[in-house]
Amino acid sequence: MKINRKLLILAIAVLLTWLPTLSRAQAGGEATTPSDKDQNGGAAANETNMPLKELMLKSIQVTNTVGMVLKKISPDLWAGVHEVTQKSYEKVMGANPSAFQGEARPVDSVNWNDAMDFCKKLTEREQKADELPKGFAYTLPTQAQWEQLVANASLDDAVMSLGTTRRHSTEPVGSRAPNSLGLYDTRGNVKEWCLDPQDKPYRVLRGGGWDTYIDINARLEFRDYSAPDKAKNDYGFRVVLEPENTQ
């Protein structure tokens, strides 16, 4: 029997449009890439309306209620795959202070207090909706956690102004290759606030930013010190989700 090739191609295309999405574990996530989807733990399509806490039992990568993709790093530690975007920040805070506007860009011009307030409000929002595992809360990574999350991130994939390159703004999150943990922009784009120390008049940012141009400032061990109420257009953050008693 002779098969009409054009009709066959059309039939396949129609079938593909009806294939179910992976789950809420990826649906609506911010700046996801094919590699993100491949690393999903495999929550079924009929679980798209399941609470985040249940998806976390089935998948190594999930998307929360404001579109932030979270990756399982250890049994009690989940980390943002991307730096917090302006889109997610505005959903929680109702405002966007960024100097470099773009919903897929990392939120910038936030101080440490702003970042902590974001974590607090997002935790309250998802606790109220019964989305989070009992006792879990969003917060900033400690410096030790940040050093774990940066993994093997290379300066070749960092949004910085090193060498002859001079940048004038941030880039959308996930524009470069991820590190070995599947996390993006752990070096460059915006400097990331860390949780500690909290007993000093300053706070610490790690990872360098879009305007980092001095080689020594791009080193993994480099720290930027700033007052908790100071904001600059290269200051941003990434969240972690973990039990409150570990914070």
Short mmCIF file of C-alpha atoms in Angstrom, two decimals:
data_model
loop_
_atom_site.label_atom_id
_atom_site.label_comp_id
_atom_site.label_asym_id
_atom_site.label_seq_id
_atom_site.Cartn_x
_atom_site.Cartn_y
_atom_site.Cartn_z
CA MET A 1 0.00 0.00 0.00
CA LYS A 2 1.41 3.41 -0.98
CA ILE A 3 1.65 5.87 1.94
CA ASN A 4 1.23 9.58 1.38
CA ARG A 5 4.37 11.01 2.99
CA LYS A 6 2.88 14.46 3.55
CA LEU A 7 -0.13 13.00 5.37
CA LEU A 8 2.14 10.82 7.52
CA ILE A 9 4.27 13.82 8.58
CA LEU A 10 1.12 15.81 9.39
CA ALA A 11 -0.26 12.95 11.50
CA ILE A 12 2.98 12.68 13.49
CA ALA A 13 3.00 16.44 14.13
CA VAL A 14 -0.57 16.31 15.43
CA LEU A 15 0.29 13.43 17.76
CA LEU A 16 3.29 15.29 19.16
CA THR A 17 1.15 18.28 20.07
CA TRP A 18 -1.02 16.00 22.22
CA LEU A 19 1.86 14.39 24.12
CA PRO A 20 1.59 15.30 27.84
CA THR A 21 4.14 17.59 29.43
CA LEU A 22 6.47 16.07 31.99
CA SER A 23 4.75 17.59 35.03
CA ARG A 24 4.60 20.70 37.11
CA ALA A 25 8.13 19.67 37.93
CA GLN A 26 9.00 21.41 34.65
CA ALA A 27 5.86 23.16 33.43
CA GLY A 28 6.23 26.91 33.68
CA GLY A 29 9.80 26.83 34.98
CA GLU A 30 12.02 29.83 34.39
CA ALA A 31 14.54 29.68 31.57
CA THR A 32 14.52 25.88 31.35
CA THR A 33 16.70 24.13 28.78
CA PRO A 34 16.58 20.65 27.20
CA SER A 35 19.21 19.51 29.69
CA ASP A 36 16.98 20.64 32.56
CA LYS A 37 14.16 18.48 31.27
CA ASP A 38 16.44 15.50 30.78
CA GLN A 39 17.49 15.71 34.44
CA ASN A 40 13.93 15.69 35.75
CA GLY A 41 13.32 12.77 38.09
CA GLY A 42 10.33 11.60 36.07
CA ALA A 43 7.16 12.72 37.87
CA ALA A 44 4.23 11.55 35.75
CA ALA A 45 2.06 13.84 33.64
CA ASN A 46 -1.03 13.20 35.77
CA GLU A 47 0.81 14.69 38.76
CA THR A 48 0.86 18.23 37.40
CA ASN A 49 -1.49 19.43 40.15
CA MET A 50 0.39 17.74 42.98
CA PRO A 51 1.84 19.92 45.75
CA LEU A 52 5.52 20.74 45.54
CA LYS A 53 6.24 18.60 48.62
CA GLU A 54 4.93 15.50 46.83
CA LEU A 55 6.78 16.22 43.60
CA MET A 56 9.96 16.55 45.66
CA LEU A 57 9.57 12.90 46.67
CA LYS A 58 9.44 11.80 43.04
CA SER A 59 11.78 14.11 41.17
CA ILE A 60 15.29 15.48 41.47
CA GLN A 61 14.18 18.73 39.83
CA VAL A 62 10.95 20.58 40.45
CA THR A 63 9.36 23.96 39.79
CA ASN A 64 7.82 25.91 42.65
CA THR A 65 4.73 28.13 42.67
CA VAL A 66 6.53 31.19 41.27
CA GLY A 67 8.32 29.38 38.46
CA MET A 68 11.68 28.82 40.14
CA VAL A 69 13.38 25.55 39.19
CA LEU A 70 14.92 23.76 42.17
CA LYS A 71 17.51 20.98 41.99
CA LYS A 72 18.01 18.30 44.64
CA ILE A 73 21.59 18.53 45.89
CA SER A 74 21.25 16.22 48.89
CA PRO A 75 18.31 14.72 50.82
CA ASP A 76 17.80 17.95 52.78
CA LEU A 77 19.12 20.56 50.37
CA TRP A 78 17.50 21.92 47.22
CA ALA A 79 19.04 24.83 45.32
CA GLY A 80 17.81 27.25 42.70
CA VAL A 81 18.97 26.13 39.27
CA HIS A 82 19.15 29.82 38.37
CA GLU A 83 19.72 33.05 40.18
CA VAL A 84 16.35 34.52 41.19
CA THR A 85 14.84 36.16 38.14
CA GLN A 86 13.03 39.46 37.99
CA LYS A 87 9.84 37.61 37.08
CA SER A 88 9.92 35.43 40.20
CA TYR A 89 11.01 38.31 42.43
CA GLU A 90 8.14 40.52 41.31
CA LYS A 91 5.60 37.73 41.85
CA VAL A 92 6.63 37.54 45.50
CA MET A 93 7.58 41.14 46.30
CA GLY A 94 5.25 43.05 43.98
CA ALA A 95 8.10 45.25 42.71
CA ASN A 96 11.24 45.01 40.59
CA PRO A 97 14.22 47.20 41.57
CA SER A 98 16.51 45.98 38.78
CA ALA A 99 18.64 48.37 36.79
CA PHE A 100 18.72 45.97 33.84
CA GLN A 101 15.10 45.16 33.14
CA GLY A 102 14.02 41.82 31.68
CA GLU A 103 11.89 39.14 33.33
CA ALA A 104 14.39 36.37 32.48
CA ARG A 105 17.35 38.35 33.77
CA PRO A 106 18.48 37.92 37.38
CA VAL A 107 17.03 40.46 39.76
CA ASP A 108 19.71 43.02 40.57
CA SER A 109 20.02 46.05 42.84
CA VAL A 110 18.80 44.08 45.86
CA ASN A 111 20.44 44.22 49.28
CA TRP A 112 20.85 41.37 51.76
CA ASN A 113 17.75 42.43 53.68
CA ASP A 114 15.70 42.36 50.46
CA ALA A 115 16.93 38.86 49.64
CA MET A 116 16.09 37.57 53.12
CA ASP A 117 12.66 39.22 52.97
CA PHE A 118 12.02 37.50 49.64
CA CYS A 119 12.89 34.12 51.18
CA LYS A 120 10.62 34.80 54.17
CA LYS A 121 7.64 35.85 52.03
CA LEU A 122 8.05 32.96 49.59
CA THR A 123 8.23 30.51 52.49
CA GLU A 124 5.06 31.96 54.04
CA ARG A 125 3.29 31.90 50.68
CA GLU A 126 4.05 28.23 50.04
CA GLN A 127 3.49 27.15 53.63
CA LYS A 128 0.05 28.75 53.53
CA ALA A 129 -0.71 26.85 50.32
CA ASP A 130 0.57 23.62 51.95
CA GLU A 131 3.20 23.22 49.24
CA LEU A 132 6.36 22.77 51.31
CA PRO A 133 7.54 19.69 53.21
CA LYS A 134 7.05 20.17 56.95
CA GLY A 135 9.79 22.32 58.47
CA PHE A 136 11.29 23.40 55.13
CA ALA A 137 11.98 27.05 54.32
CA TYR A 138 13.70 29.14 51.67
CA THR A 139 16.87 30.98 52.62
CA LEU A 140 20.21 32.10 51.24
CA PRO A 141 23.03 29.57 50.96
CA THR A 142 25.75 29.69 53.55
CA GLN A 143 29.23 30.32 52.20
CA ALA A 144 30.02 26.62 52.66
CA GLN A 145 26.89 25.72 50.69
CA TRP A 146 27.76 28.23 47.98
CA GLU A 147 31.17 26.59 47.61
CA GLN A 148 29.38 23.28 47.17
CA LEU A 149 26.94 24.71 44.63
CA VAL A 150 29.59 26.37 42.47
CA ALA A 151 31.00 22.87 41.76
CA ASN A 152 33.17 22.87 38.63
CA ALA A 153 31.80 26.10 37.14
CA SER A 154 34.26 27.54 34.65
CA LEU A 155 35.13 31.14 33.91
CA ASP A 156 34.58 30.20 30.26
CA ASP A 157 30.87 30.05 31.09
CA ALA A 158 30.81 33.09 33.37
CA VAL A 159 29.05 36.33 32.47
CA MET A 160 31.96 38.60 33.43
CA SER A 161 34.07 41.37 31.90
CA LEU A 162 37.40 39.58 31.92
CA GLY A 163 40.19 40.02 29.38
CA THR A 164 39.14 42.17 26.46
CA THR A 165 35.42 41.65 27.11
CA ARG A 166 33.54 44.57 28.63
CA ARG A 167 29.90 44.00 29.46
CA HIS A 168 27.34 46.65 30.18
CA SER A 169 24.60 44.59 31.86
CA THR A 170 23.46 41.20 33.06
CA GLU A 171 22.29 38.44 30.70
CA PRO A 172 19.16 36.25 30.96
CA VAL A 173 19.75 33.42 33.43
CA GLY A 174 20.95 30.17 31.93
CA SER A 175 22.54 31.84 28.89
CA ARG A 176 25.74 29.85 29.42
CA ALA A 177 26.50 26.20 30.12
CA PRO A 178 25.63 24.74 33.54
CA ASN A 179 28.09 23.30 36.02
CA SER A 180 28.30 19.62 36.95
CA LEU A 181 25.31 19.98 39.32
CA GLY A 182 23.14 21.42 36.57
CA LEU A 183 23.19 24.92 38.07
CA TYR A 184 23.68 28.06 36.00
CA ASP A 185 25.54 31.33 36.63
CA THR A 186 27.19 30.24 39.87
CA ARG A 187 30.04 32.41 38.62
CA GLY A 188 29.19 35.76 37.09
CA ASN A 189 26.01 37.58 36.01
CA VAL A 190 25.23 38.88 39.52
CA LYS A 191 27.17 38.49 42.74
CA GLU A 192 25.22 36.25 45.11
CA TRP A 193 24.42 37.14 48.72
CA CYS A 194 25.30 34.46 51.27
CA LEU A 195 23.56 33.82 54.58
CA ASP A 196 26.64 34.19 56.77
CA PRO A 197 28.10 35.89 58.66
CA GLN A 198 25.24 37.59 60.47
CA ASP A 199 27.21 38.76 63.53
CA LYS A 200 29.23 41.35 61.61
CA PRO A 201 28.35 44.82 60.28
CA TYR A 202 28.83 43.44 56.76
CA ARG A 203 27.50 40.58 54.65
CA VAL A 204 29.27 38.55 51.98
CA LEU A 205 28.65 38.06 48.27
CA ARG A 206 30.33 35.36 46.21
CA GLY A 207 30.78 34.43 42.57
CA GLY A 208 31.55 37.72 40.85
CA GLY A 209 29.26 39.68 38.58
CA TRP A 210 28.77 40.93 35.04
CA ASP A 211 31.19 43.80 35.67
CA THR A 212 33.98 41.76 37.29
CA TYR A 213 37.09 42.59 35.25
CA ILE A 214 40.01 41.98 37.62
CA ASP A 215 41.26 38.40 37.54
CA ILE A 216 41.76 38.12 41.30
CA ASN A 217 38.12 39.16 41.86
CA ALA A 218 37.01 36.25 39.67
CA ARG A 219 38.70 33.63 41.84
CA LEU A 220 36.44 31.19 43.68
CA GLU A 221 37.79 32.25 47.08
CA PHE A 222 37.14 35.96 46.47
CA ARG A 223 34.57 37.64 48.71
CA ASP A 224 32.79 40.93 48.27
CA TYR A 225 31.85 42.62 51.56
CA SER A 226 28.90 44.96 51.79
CA ALA A 227 26.47 46.39 54.34
CA PRO A 228 23.20 44.41 54.55
CA ASP A 229 21.21 47.46 53.44
CA LYS A 230 23.41 48.30 50.44
CA ALA A 231 22.30 47.47 46.91
CA LYS A 232 24.23 47.68 43.63
CA ASN A 233 23.40 46.74 40.07
CA ASP A 234 25.64 43.67 40.30
CA TYR A 235 24.09 42.35 43.53
CA GLY A 236 21.61 39.47 43.31
CA PHE A 237 20.99 36.09 44.91
CA ARG A 238 20.12 32.42 44.60
CA VAL A 239 17.93 30.53 47.07
CA VAL A 240 18.17 27.19 48.77
CA LEU A 241 15.30 25.21 50.27
CA GLU A 242 16.11 23.20 53.38
CA PRO A 243 14.83 22.33 56.88
CA GLU A 244 14.64 25.43 59.08
CA ASN A 245 16.60 23.82 61.91
CA THR A 246 19.70 23.73 59.68
CA GLN A 247 19.64 27.47 59.05
#
